JSON list of C-alpha atoms in Angstrom, two decimals:
[
{"chain": "A", "resi": 121, "resn": "UNK", "atom": "CA", "xyz": [8.58, 2.32, 8.76]},
{"chain": "A", "resi": 122, "resn": "UNK", "atom": "CA", "xyz": [7.52, 5.74, 9.90]},
{"chain": "A", "resi": 123, "resn": "UNK", "atom": "CA", "xyz": [3.64, 6.33, 10.46]},
{"chain": "A", "resi": 124, "resn": "UNK", "atom": "CA", "xyz": [2.26, 9.00, 10.13]},
{"chain": "A", "resi": 125, "resn": "UNK", "atom": "CA", "xyz": [-0.93, 10.06, 12.85]},
{"chain": "A", "resi": 126, "resn": "UNK", "atom": "CA", "xyz": [-3.13, 12.93, 12.01]},
{"chain": "A", "resi": 127, "resn": "UNK", "atom": "CA", "xyz": [-6.03, 14.85, 14.15]},
{"chain": "A", "resi": 128, "resn": "UNK", "atom": "CA", "xyz": [-8.64, 15.10, 13.63]},
{"chain": "A", "resi": 129, "resn": "UNK", "atom": "CA", "xyz": [-10.07, 13.93, 10.25]},
{"chain": "A", "resi": 130, "resn": "UNK", "atom": "CA", "xyz": [-12.48, 16.61, 10.25]},
{"chain": "A", "resi": 131, "resn": "UNK", "atom": "CA", "xyz": [-12.43, 20.52, 11.52]},
{"chain": "A", "resi": 132, "resn": "UNK", "atom": "CA", "xyz": [-15.11, 22.61, 11.32]},
{"chain": "A", "resi": 133, "resn": "UNK", "atom": "CA", "xyz": [-14.51, 26.10, 12.37]},
{"chain": "A", "resi": 134, "resn": "UNK", "atom": "CA", "xyz": [-15.82, 29.81, 11.80]},
{"chain": "A", "resi": 135, "resn": "UNK", "atom": "CA", "xyz": [-14.48, 31.78, 9.21]},
{"chain": "A", "resi": 136, "resn": "UNK", "atom": "CA", "xyz": [-11.78, 34.17, 11.27]},
{"chain": "A", "resi": 137, "resn": "UNK", "atom": "CA", "xyz": [-11.32, 31.74, 14.12]},
{"chain": "A", "resi": 138, "resn": "UNK", "atom": "CA", "xyz": [-7.77, 29.41, 14.26]},
{"chain": "A", "resi": 139, "resn": "UNK", "atom": "CA", "xyz": [-7.81, 26.27, 13.57]},
{"chain": "A", "resi": 140, "resn": "UNK", "atom": "CA", "xyz": [-4.91, 23.37, 14.63]},
{"chain": "A", "resi": 141, "resn": "UNK", "atom": "CA", "xyz": [-4.24, 20.22, 13.09]},
{"chain": "A", "resi": 142, "resn": "UNK", "atom": "CA", "xyz": [-2.11, 17.29, 14.87]},
{"chain": "A", "resi": 143, "resn": "UNK", "atom": "CA", "xyz": [0.35, 14.40, 13.53]},
{"chain": "A", "resi": 144, "resn": "UNK", "atom": "CA", "xyz": [2.62, 12.48, 15.41]},
{"chain": "A", "resi": 145, "resn": "UNK", "atom": "CA", "xyz": [5.17, 10.29, 14.05]},
{"chain": "A", "resi": 146, "resn": "UNK", "atom": "CA", "xyz": [7.53, 7.44, 14.82]},
{"chain": "A", "resi": 147, "resn": "UNK", "atom": "CA", "xyz": [10.75, 7.32, 13.13]},
{"chain": "A", "resi": 148, "resn": "UNK", "atom": "CA", "xyz": [12.62, 9.71, 15.38]},
{"chain": "A", "resi": 149, "resn": "UNK", "atom": "CA", "xyz": [15.48, 9.93, 12.66]},
{"chain": "A", "resi": 150, "resn": "UNK", "atom": "CA", "xyz": [12.82, 11.36, 10.14]},
{"chain": "A", "resi": 151, "resn": "UNK", "atom": "CA", "xyz": [14.14, 15.40, 10.07]},
{"chain": "A", "resi": 152, "resn": "UNK", "atom": "CA", "xyz": [11.96, 16.71, 7.39]},
{"chain": "A", "resi": 153, "resn": "UNK", "atom": "CA", "xyz": [8.35, 17.83, 7.63]},
{"chain": "A", "resi": 154, "resn": "UNK", "atom": "CA", "xyz": [5.55, 19.07, 5.14]},
{"chain": "A", "resi": 155, "resn": "UNK", "atom": "CA", "xyz": [2.16, 20.11, 5.23]},
{"chain": "A", "resi": 156, "resn": "UNK", "atom": "CA", "xyz": [0.21, 20.42, 2.13]},
{"chain": "A", "resi": 157, "resn": "UNK", "atom": "CA", "xyz": [-3.58, 21.80, 1.12]},
{"chain": "A", "resi": 158, "resn": "UNK", "atom": "CA", "xyz": [-5.42, 19.41, -1.38]},
{"chain": "A", "resi": 159, "resn": "UNK", "atom": "CA", "xyz": [-7.93, 21.69, -3.40]},
{"chain": "A", "resi": 160, "resn": "UNK", "atom": "CA", "xyz": [-10.67, 18.79, -4.84]},
{"chain": "A", "resi": 161, "resn": "UNK", "atom": "CA", "xyz": [-9.48, 17.39, -8.12]},
{"chain": "A", "resi": 162, "resn": "UNK", "atom": "CA", "xyz": [-6.04, 19.57, -7.65]},
{"chain": "A", "resi": 163, "resn": "UNK", "atom": "CA", "xyz": [-2.81, 17.82, -6.77]},
{"chain": "A", "resi": 164, "resn": "UNK", "atom": "CA", "xyz": [-1.37, 18.24, -2.95]},
{"chain": "A", "resi": 165, "resn": "UNK", "atom": "CA", "xyz": [-0.08, 21.60, -2.86]},
{"chain": "A", "resi": 166, "resn": "UNK", "atom": "CA", "xyz": [2.92, 22.48, -0.14]},
{"chain": "A", "resi": 167, "resn": "UNK", "atom": "CA", "xyz": [2.22, 25.26, 1.96]},
{"chain": "A", "resi": 168, "resn": "UNK", "atom": "CA", "xyz": [4.70, 24.94, 5.09]},
{"chain": "A", "resi": 169, "resn": "UNK", "atom": "CA", "xyz": [7.53, 22.31, 5.85]},
{"chain": "A", "resi": 170, "resn": "UNK", "atom": "CA", "xyz": [10.15, 22.12, 8.77]},
{"chain": "A", "resi": 171, "resn": "UNK", "atom": "CA", "xyz": [13.26, 20.90, 9.46]},
{"chain": "A", "resi": 172, "resn": "UNK", "atom": "CA", "xyz": [14.08, 19.04, 12.40]},
{"chain": "A", "resi": 173, "resn": "UNK", "atom": "CA", "xyz": [16.58, 21.62, 13.59]},
{"chain": "A", "resi": 174, "resn": "UNK", "atom": "CA", "xyz": [13.84, 24.10, 14.14]},
{"chain": "A", "resi": 175, "resn": "UNK", "atom": "CA", "xyz": [10.66, 24.74, 16.46]},
{"chain": "A", "resi": 176, "resn": "UNK", "atom": "CA", "xyz": [8.65, 26.51, 14.68]},
{"chain": "A", "resi": 177, "resn": "UNK", "atom": "CA", "xyz": [7.74, 28.46, 11.54]},
{"chain": "A", "resi": 178, "resn": "UNK", "atom": "CA", "xyz": [5.97, 31.06, 10.63]},
{"chain": "A", "resi": 179, "resn": "UNK", "atom": "CA", "xyz": [4.61, 32.68, 7.11]},
{"chain": "A", "resi": 180, "resn": "UNK", "atom": "CA", "xyz": [1.58, 34.51, 7.60]},
{"chain": "A", "resi": 181, "resn": "UNK", "atom": "CA", "xyz": [-1.02, 33.13, 8.88]},
{"chain": "A", "resi": 182, "resn": "UNK", "atom": "CA", "xyz": [0.28, 30.04, 9.13]},
{"chain": "A", "resi": 183, "resn": "UNK", "atom": "CA", "xyz": [2.05, 28.51, 10.90]},
{"chain": "A", "resi": 184, "resn": "UNK", "atom": "CA", "xyz": [3.72, 25.12, 12.21]},
{"chain": "A", "resi": 185, "resn": "UNK", "atom": "CA", "xyz": [4.95, 23.63, 15.16]},
{"chain": "A", "resi": 186, "resn": "UNK", "atom": "CA", "xyz": [8.20, 20.57, 16.56]},
{"chain": "A", "resi": 187, "resn": "UNK", "atom": "CA", "xyz": [7.78, 18.70, 19.32]},
{"chain": "A", "resi": 188, "resn": "UNK", "atom": "CA", "xyz": [10.76, 16.16, 18.43]},
{"chain": "A", "resi": 189, "resn": "UNK", "atom": "CA", "xyz": [11.05, 14.83, 22.13]},
{"chain": "A", "resi": 190, "resn": "UNK", "atom": "CA", "xyz": [6.99, 14.02, 21.52]},
{"chain": "A", "resi": 191, "resn": "UNK", "atom": "CA", "xyz": [7.35, 13.41, 17.85]},
{"chain": "A", "resi": 192, "resn": "UNK", "atom": "CA", "xyz": [4.27, 16.00, 17.94]},
{"chain": "A", "resi": 193, "resn": "UNK", "atom": "CA", "xyz": [4.13, 18.74, 15.05]},
{"chain": "A", "resi": 194, "resn": "UNK", "atom": "CA", "xyz": [1.36, 21.14, 14.14]},
{"chain": "A", "resi": 195, "resn": "UNK", "atom": "CA", "xyz": [-0.33, 23.35, 11.77]},
{"chain": "A", "resi": 196, "resn": "UNK", "atom": "CA", "xyz": [-1.98, 26.75, 13.17]},
{"chain": "A", "resi": 197, "resn": "UNK", "atom": "CA", "xyz": [-3.70, 28.48, 10.57]},
{"chain": "A", "resi": 198, "resn": "UNK", "atom": "CA", "xyz": [-4.80, 32.15, 11.73]},
{"chain": "A", "resi": 199, "resn": "UNK", "atom": "CA", "xyz": [-8.01, 34.59, 11.33]},
{"chain": "A", "resi": 200, "resn": "UNK", "atom": "CA", "xyz": [-9.17, 31.86, 8.55]},
{"chain": "A", "resi": 201, "resn": "UNK", "atom": "CA", "xyz": [-10.63, 32.69, 5.37]},
{"chain": "A", "resi": 202, "resn": "UNK", "atom": "CA", "xyz": [-12.97, 30.27, 2.87]},
{"chain": "A", "resi": 203, "resn": "UNK", "atom": "CA", "xyz": [-10.53, 30.27, 0.86]},
{"chain": "A", "resi": 204, "resn": "UNK", "atom": "CA", "xyz": [-8.25, 28.28, 3.69]},
{"chain": "A", "resi": 205, "resn": "UNK", "atom": "CA", "xyz": [-11.36, 25.10, 3.11]},
{"chain": "A", "resi": 206, "resn": "UNK", "atom": "CA", "xyz": [-10.00, 21.91, 1.40]},
{"chain": "A", "resi": 207, "resn": "UNK", "atom": "CA", "xyz": [-8.02, 18.70, 2.97]},
{"chain": "A", "resi": 208, "resn": "UNK", "atom": "CA", "xyz": [-4.78, 19.20, 4.70]},
{"chain": "A", "resi": 209, "resn": "UNK", "atom": "CA", "xyz": [-2.01, 16.11, 5.13]},
{"chain": "A", "resi": 210, "resn": "UNK", "atom": "CA", "xyz": [0.43, 15.93, 7.28]},
{"chain": "A", "resi": 211, "resn": "UNK", "atom": "CA", "xyz": [3.92, 13.79, 6.49]},
{"chain": "A", "resi": 212, "resn": "UNK", "atom": "CA", "xyz": [7.68, 13.43, 6.98]},
{"chain": "A", "resi": 213, "resn": "UNK", "atom": "CA", "xyz": [10.51, 11.74, 5.62]},
{"chain": "A", "resi": 214, "resn": "UNK", "atom": "CA", "xyz": [13.92, 11.32, 6.21]},
{"chain": "A", "resi": 215, "resn": "UNK", "atom": "CA", "xyz": [16.49, 12.65, 3.78]},
{"chain": "A", "resi": 216, "resn": "UNK", "atom": "CA", "xyz": [16.74, 11.24, 0.29]},
{"chain": "A", "resi": 217, "resn": "UNK", "atom": "CA", "xyz": [13.77, 9.28, 1.09]},
{"chain": "A", "resi": 218, "resn": "UNK", "atom": "CA", "xyz": [10.34, 8.91, 0.30]},
{"chain": "A", "resi": 219, "resn": "UNK", "atom": "CA", "xyz": [7.85, 11.33, 2.40]},
{"chain": "A", "resi": 220, "resn": "UNK", "atom": "CA", "xyz": [4.96, 8.95, 3.95]},
{"chain": "A", "resi": 221, "resn": "UNK", "atom": "CA", "xyz": [1.39, 10.89, 4.75]},
{"chain": "A", "resi": 222, "resn": "UNK", "atom": "CA", "xyz": [-0.82, 11.38, 7.10]},
{"chain": "A", "resi": 223, "resn": "UNK", "atom": "CA", "xyz": [-4.81, 10.65, 6.08]},
{"chain": "A", "resi": 224, "resn": "UNK", "atom": "CA", "xyz": [-5.27, 14.32, 6.04]},
{"chain": "A", "resi": 225, "resn": "UNK", "atom": "CA", "xyz": [-8.21, 16.69, 7.46]},
{"chain": "A", "resi": 226, "resn": "UNK", "atom": "CA", "xyz": [-10.33, 18.19, 5.98]},
{"chain": "A", "resi": 227, "resn": "UNK", "atom": "CA", "xyz": [-10.78, 21.75, 6.99]},
{"chain": "A", "resi": 228, "resn": "UNK", "atom": "CA", "xyz": [-14.51, 23.63, 6.45]},
{"chain": "A", "resi": 229, "resn": "UNK", "atom": "CA", "xyz": [-15.19, 26.93, 6.81]},
{"chain": "A", "resi": 230, "resn": "UNK", "atom": "CA", "xyz": [-18.27, 28.18, 8.29]},
{"chain": "A", "resi": 231, "resn": "UNK", "atom": "CA", "xyz": [-19.37, 31.50, 7.59]},
{"chain": "B", "resi": 513, "resn": "UNK", "atom": "CA", "xyz": [8.15, 27.97, -6.07]},
{"chain": "B", "resi": 514, "resn": "UNK", "atom": "CA", "xyz": [8.53, 24.76, -8.55]},
{"chain": "B", "resi": 515, "resn": "UNK", "atom": "CA", "xyz": [6.52, 23.83, -10.93]},
{"chain": "B", "resi": 516, "resn": "UNK", "atom": "CA", "xyz": [4.86, 20.31, -12.30]},
{"chain": "B", "resi": 517, "resn": "UNK", "atom": "CA", "xyz": [3.17, 19.63, -14.63]},
{"chain": "B", "resi": 518, "resn": "UNK", "atom": "CA", "xyz": [0.49, 16.76, -15.89]},
{"chain": "B", "resi": 519, "resn": "UNK", "atom": "CA", "xyz": [-0.63, 15.49, -19.38]},
{"chain": "B", "resi": 520, "resn": "UNK", "atom": "CA", "xyz": [-3.35, 14.53, -19.65]},
{"chain": "B", "resi": 521, "resn": "UNK", "atom": "CA", "xyz": [-5.57, 15.75, -16.54]},
{"chain": "B", "resi": 522, "resn": "UNK", "atom": "CA", "xyz": [-8.21, 13.48, -17.30]},
{"chain": "B", "resi": 523, "resn": "UNK", "atom": "CA", "xyz": [-8.59, 10.53, -19.55]},
{"chain": "B", "resi": 524, "resn": "UNK", "atom": "CA", "xyz": [-11.02, 7.69, -20.24]},
{"chain": "B", "resi": 525, "resn": "UNK", "atom": "CA", "xyz": [-10.18, 4.92, -21.84]},
{"chain": "B", "resi": 526, "resn": "UNK", "atom": "CA", "xyz": [-11.88, 0.66, -22.73]},
{"chain": "B", "resi": 527, "resn": "UNK", "atom": "CA", "xyz": [-10.89, -1.86, -20.48]},
{"chain": "B", "resi": 528, "resn": "UNK", "atom": "CA", "xyz": [-8.36, -3.99, -22.31]},
{"chain": "B", "resi": 529, "resn": "UNK", "atom": "CA", "xyz": [-6.06, -0.85, -23.28]},
{"chain": "B", "resi": 530, "resn": "UNK", "atom": "CA", "xyz": [-3.31, 1.15, -22.86]},
{"chain": "B", "resi": 531, "resn": "UNK", "atom": "CA", "xyz": [-2.88, 4.36, -20.89]},
{"chain": "B", "resi": 532, "resn": "UNK", "atom": "CA", "xyz": [1.09, 6.71, -20.68]},
{"chain": "B", "resi": 533, "resn": "UNK", "atom": "CA", "xyz": [-0.09, 9.88, -18.13]},
{"chain": "B", "resi": 534, "resn": "UNK", "atom": "CA", "xyz": [3.51, 12.54, -18.28]},
{"chain": "B", "resi": 535, "resn": "UNK", "atom": "CA", "xyz": [4.81, 14.09, -15.28]},
{"chain": "B", "resi": 536, "resn": "UNK", "atom": "CA", "xyz": [7.31, 17.29, -16.12]},
{"chain": "B", "resi": 537, "resn": "UNK", "atom": "CA", "xyz": [9.22, 19.09, -13.86]},
{"chain": "B", "resi": 538, "resn": "UNK", "atom": "CA", "xyz": [9.03, 22.92, -15.58]},
{"chain": "B", "resi": 539, "resn": "UNK", "atom": "CA", "xyz": [11.96, 25.16, -13.78]},
{"chain": "B", "resi": 540, "resn": "UNK", "atom": "CA", "xyz": [14.14, 22.45, -12.30]},
{"chain": "B", "resi": 541, "resn": "UNK", "atom": "CA", "xyz": [15.72, 19.09, -12.88]},
{"chain": "B", "resi": 542, "resn": "UNK", "atom": "CA", "xyz": [14.67, 16.21, -10.80]},
{"chain": "B", "resi": 543, "resn": "UNK", "atom": "CA", "xyz": [17.04, 13.56, -10.44]},
{"chain": "B", "resi": 544, "resn": "UNK", "atom": "CA", "xyz": [13.92, 11.74, -8.51]},
{"chain": "B", "resi": 545, "resn": "UNK", "atom": "CA", "xyz": [9.97, 11.89, -8.95]},
{"chain": "B", "resi": 546, "resn": "UNK", "atom": "CA", "xyz": [7.16, 10.08, -7.04]},
{"chain": "B", "resi": 547, "resn": "UNK", "atom": "CA", "xyz": [4.00, 8.41, -8.30]},
{"chain": "B", "resi": 548, "resn": "UNK", "atom": "CA", "xyz": [0.90, 7.95, -6.37]},
{"chain": "B", "resi": 549, "resn": "UNK", "atom": "CA", "xyz": [-2.87, 7.08, -6.53]},
{"chain": "B", "resi": 550, "resn": "UNK", "atom": "CA", "xyz": [-5.51, 8.71, -4.71]},
{"chain": "B", "resi": 551, "resn": "UNK", "atom": "CA", "xyz": [-9.30, 7.11, -3.75]},
{"chain": "B", "resi": 552, "resn": "UNK", "atom": "CA", "xyz": [-12.05, 9.39, -2.85]},
{"chain": "B", "resi": 553, "resn": "UNK", "atom": "CA", "xyz": [-11.62, 10.55, 0.23]},
{"chain": "B", "resi": 554, "resn": "UNK", "atom": "CA", "xyz": [-7.96, 8.96, 1.19]},
{"chain": "B", "resi": 555, "resn": "UNK", "atom": "CA", "xyz": [-4.77, 10.25, 1.91]},
{"chain": "B", "resi": 556, "resn": "UNK", "atom": "CA", "xyz": [-2.00, 9.73, -1.16]},
{"chain": "B", "resi": 557, "resn": "UNK", "atom": "CA", "xyz": [-0.85, 6.04, -1.80]},
{"chain": "B", "resi": 558, "resn": "UNK", "atom": "CA", "xyz": [3.01, 6.08, -2.96]},
{"chain": "B", "resi": 559, "resn": "UNK", "atom": "CA", "xyz": [3.27, 3.89, -5.98]},
{"chain": "B", "resi": 560, "resn": "UNK", "atom": "CA", "xyz": [6.41, 3.58, -6.97]},
{"chain": "B", "resi": 561, "resn": "UNK", "atom": "CA", "xyz": [9.75, 5.88, -7.10]},
{"chain": "B", "resi": 562, "resn": "UNK", "atom": "CA", "xyz": [11.31, 6.51, -10.21]},
{"chain": "B", "resi": 563, "resn": "UNK", "atom": "CA", "xyz": [15.48, 7.30, -10.35]},
{"chain": "B", "resi": 564, "resn": "UNK", "atom": "CA", "xyz": [16.20, 9.38, -13.88]},
{"chain": "B", "resi": 565, "resn": "UNK", "atom": "CA", "xyz": [18.45, 6.75, -15.79]},
{"chain": "B", "resi": 566, "resn": "UNK", "atom": "CA", "xyz": [16.81, 3.21, -13.41]},
{"chain": "B", "resi": 567, "resn": "UNK", "atom": "CA", "xyz": [14.69, 1.65, -13.01]},
{"chain": "B", "resi": 568, "resn": "UNK", "atom": "CA", "xyz": [11.78, 2.48, -10.68]},
{"chain": "B", "resi": 569, "resn": "UNK", "atom": "CA", "xyz": [11.49, 0.95, -7.56]},
{"chain": "B", "resi": 570, "resn": "UNK", "atom": "CA", "xyz": [8.30, -0.28, -7.03]},
{"chain": "B", "resi": 571, "resn": "UNK", "atom": "CA", "xyz": [6.41, -0.33, -3.41]},
{"chain": "B", "resi": 572, "resn": "UNK", "atom": "CA", "xyz": [4.92, -3.43, -2.13]},
{"chain": "B", "resi": 573, "resn": "UNK", "atom": "CA", "xyz": [1.87, -5.07, -3.79]},
{"chain": "B", "resi": 574, "resn": "UNK", "atom": "CA", "xyz": [1.81, -2.32, -6.97]},
{"chain": "B", "resi": 575, "resn": "UNK", "atom": "CA", "xyz": [2.15, -4.43, -9.94]},
{"chain": "B", "resi": 576, "resn": "UNK", "atom": "CA", "xyz": [5.66, -3.41, -11.80]},
{"chain": "B", "resi": 577, "resn": "UNK", "atom": "CA", "xyz": [3.98, -4.78, -15.19]},
{"chain": "B", "resi": 578, "resn": "UNK", "atom": "CA", "xyz": [1.27, -3.19, -15.11]},
{"chain": "B", "resi": 579, "resn": "UNK", "atom": "CA", "xyz": [1.96, 0.15, -14.44]},
{"chain": "B", "resi": 580, "resn": "UNK", "atom": "CA", "xyz": [5.28, 0.97, -15.92]},
{"chain": "B", "resi": 581, "resn": "UNK", "atom": "CA", "xyz": [7.63, 3.80, -15.12]},
{"chain": "B", "resi": 582, "resn": "UNK", "atom": "CA", "xyz": [10.29, 5.83, -17.53]},
{"chain": "B", "resi": 583, "resn": "UNK", "atom": "CA", "xyz": [12.32, 8.15, -16.48]},
{"chain": "B", "resi": 584, "resn": "UNK", "atom": "CA", "xyz": [14.29, 9.52, -19.25]},
{"chain": "B", "resi": 585, "resn": "UNK", "atom": "CA", "xyz": [15.08, 12.77, -18.53]},
{"chain": "B", "resi": 586, "resn": "UNK", "atom": "CA", "xyz": [15.48, 15.31, -15.74]},
{"chain": "B", "resi": 587, "resn": "UNK", "atom": "CA", "xyz": [12.42, 16.33, -16.29]},
{"chain": "B", "resi": 588, "resn": "UNK", "atom": "CA", "xyz": [9.87, 13.74, -17.60]},
{"chain": "B", "resi": 589, "resn": "UNK", "atom": "CA", "xyz": [8.96, 10.68, -16.18]},
{"chain": "B", "resi": 590, "resn": "UNK", "atom": "CA", "xyz": [5.93, 8.40, -17.11]},
{"chain": "B", "resi": 591, "resn": "UNK", "atom": "CA", "xyz": [2.84, 6.36, -15.85]},
{"chain": "B", "resi": 592, "resn": "UNK", "atom": "CA", "xyz": [2.36, 4.04, -18.46]},
{"chain": "B", "resi": 593, "resn": "UNK", "atom": "CA", "xyz": [-1.28, 2.24, -16.94]},
{"chain": "B", "resi": 594, "resn": "UNK", "atom": "CA", "xyz": [-1.21, -1.89, -19.18]},
{"chain": "B", "resi": 595, "resn": "UNK", "atom": "CA", "xyz": [-4.22, -3.62, -19.42]},
{"chain": "B", "resi": 596, "resn": "UNK", "atom": "CA", "xyz": [-6.41, -1.00, -17.66]},
{"chain": "B", "resi": 597, "resn": "UNK", "atom": "CA", "xyz": [-9.15, -2.50, -15.76]},
{"chain": "B", "resi": 598, "resn": "UNK", "atom": "CA", "xyz": [-12.45, -0.89, -14.19]},
{"chain": "B", "resi": 599, "resn": "UNK", "atom": "CA", "xyz": [-10.27, -0.88, -10.88]},
{"chain": "B", "resi": 600, "resn": "UNK", "atom": "CA", "xyz": [-7.11, 0.93, -11.94]},
{"chain": "B", "resi": 601, "resn": "UNK", "atom": "CA", "xyz": [-10.12, 4.04, -12.22]},
{"chain": "B", "resi": 602, "resn": "UNK", "atom": "CA", "xyz": [-8.00, 6.93, -9.81]},
{"chain": "B", "resi": 603, "resn": "UNK", "atom": "CA", "xyz": [-6.34, 10.23, -9.26]},
{"chain": "B", "resi": 604, "resn": "UNK", "atom": "CA", "xyz": [-2.78, 9.78, -10.15]},
{"chain": "B", "resi": 605, "resn": "UNK", "atom": "CA", "xyz": [-0.49, 11.75, -9.55]},
{"chain": "B", "resi": 606, "resn": "UNK", "atom": "CA", "xyz": [3.18, 12.27, -9.17]},
{"chain": "B", "resi": 607, "resn": "UNK", "atom": "CA", "xyz": [5.78, 14.30, -7.98]},
{"chain": "B", "resi": 608, "resn": "UNK", "atom": "CA", "xyz": [9.50, 15.64, -8.19]},
{"chain": "B", "resi": 609, "resn": "UNK", "atom": "CA", "xyz": [12.42, 15.79, -5.49]},
{"chain": "B", "resi": 610, "resn": "UNK", "atom": "CA", "xyz": [13.93, 19.16, -5.24]},
{"chain": "B", "resi": 611, "resn": "UNK", "atom": "CA", "xyz": [17.01, 18.53, -3.18]},
{"chain": "B", "resi": 612, "resn": "UNK", "atom": "CA", "xyz": [17.18, 16.58, -0.16]},
{"chain": "B", "resi": 613, "resn": "UNK", "atom": "CA", "xyz": [13.22, 16.25, 0.58]},
{"chain": "B", "resi": 614, "resn": "UNK", "atom": "CA", "xyz": [11.26, 19.38, -0.63]},
{"chain": "B", "resi": 615, "resn": "UNK", "atom": "CA", "xyz": [8.63, 17.31, -3.42]},
{"chain": "B", "resi": 616, "resn": "UNK", "atom": "CA", "xyz": [6.23, 19.51, -4.95]},
{"chain": "B", "resi": 617, "resn": "UNK", "atom": "CA", "xyz": [3.07, 17.75, -6.93]},
{"chain": "B", "resi": 618, "resn": "UNK", "atom": "CA", "xyz": [1.46, 17.83, -10.46]},
{"chain": "B", "resi": 619, "resn": "UNK", "atom": "CA", "xyz": [-1.82, 18.62, -10.52]},
{"chain": "B", "resi": 620, "resn": "UNK", "atom": "CA", "xyz": [-3.31, 15.01, -11.23]},
{"chain": "B", "resi": 621, "resn": "UNK", "atom": "CA", "xyz": [-4.68, 13.17, -13.77]},
{"chain": "B", "resi": 622, "resn": "UNK", "atom": "CA", "xyz": [-8.15, 11.56, -13.62]},
{"chain": "B", "resi": 623, "resn": "UNK", "atom": "CA", "xyz": [-7.99, 8.38, -15.49]},
{"chain": "B", "resi": 624, "resn": "UNK", "atom": "CA", "xyz": [-11.24, 6.41, -15.70]},
{"chain": "B", "resi": 625, "resn": "UNK", "atom": "CA", "xyz": [-11.92, 3.02, -17.50]},
{"chain": "B", "resi": 626, "resn": "UNK", "atom": "CA", "xyz": [-14.96, 1.46, -18.65]}
]
C-alpha cells in the first residue's frame, strides 16, 4: 500500500523567512496530494492540494510542487507569519480511495 | 469551503459507559465519511470508512464491535465508543469526502475516559 514520508519533523524559521516541507510517496498510482494545517486542539484544515496532472500550484504565500517521476512533493510557505505556526501534514491518495498521511511537521515561527 | 461539524467537542465519561460522537456535513452531501483517532503529537490514524446506507469498513486492528459506526444519511455519521476504557481516551476526528478525493475535517472530539 501507499506510504508517505515527511521531513522534517520539526522546523523553526524566523518570521518573514520561507519554510519548506518535503514529502515522498511510494505508490505511483496516487494522483491527489493535499496538505493540511492543524492547530492545537483543532481538526486538520485543507490549505492547498495538487493533482498529478499539475507540477505546481500557488495560493498567495503558499505553493506546492510535485515531481511525479521522483515521487516527491513539497510545501513552500513564503513570508512566514506567527499564525503559520502549526503542525502540517502532507498526504497522498488515489481516486475514491482513502488518504494516507505523513507523520507531520511541527512548524515554529520565531519572532 | 465545505464545512464539517462534530458534536460534542469534549466529553468525559466513566469507564464502562458508551459515548456517541456525531459528524455532520453542513453544506454538502457526503456519501463517504471517515473516522480517525489521533494521539498527542502523532499523525491521524484512520479507524474506518463510512458509506451512507452500508456497513462501515474498518482498518486492520480496529475493533468493529467496540467502535460502532452508523452513516444513516448523506449528512450524518456517528461513532459510538462502547464500554469505553481509559485507553480509549483520544482525539477523534471525522472527515467527509467531496467528489472523488477532497476531504474536509471536523473540529474533533476530545474523549476522556475516567
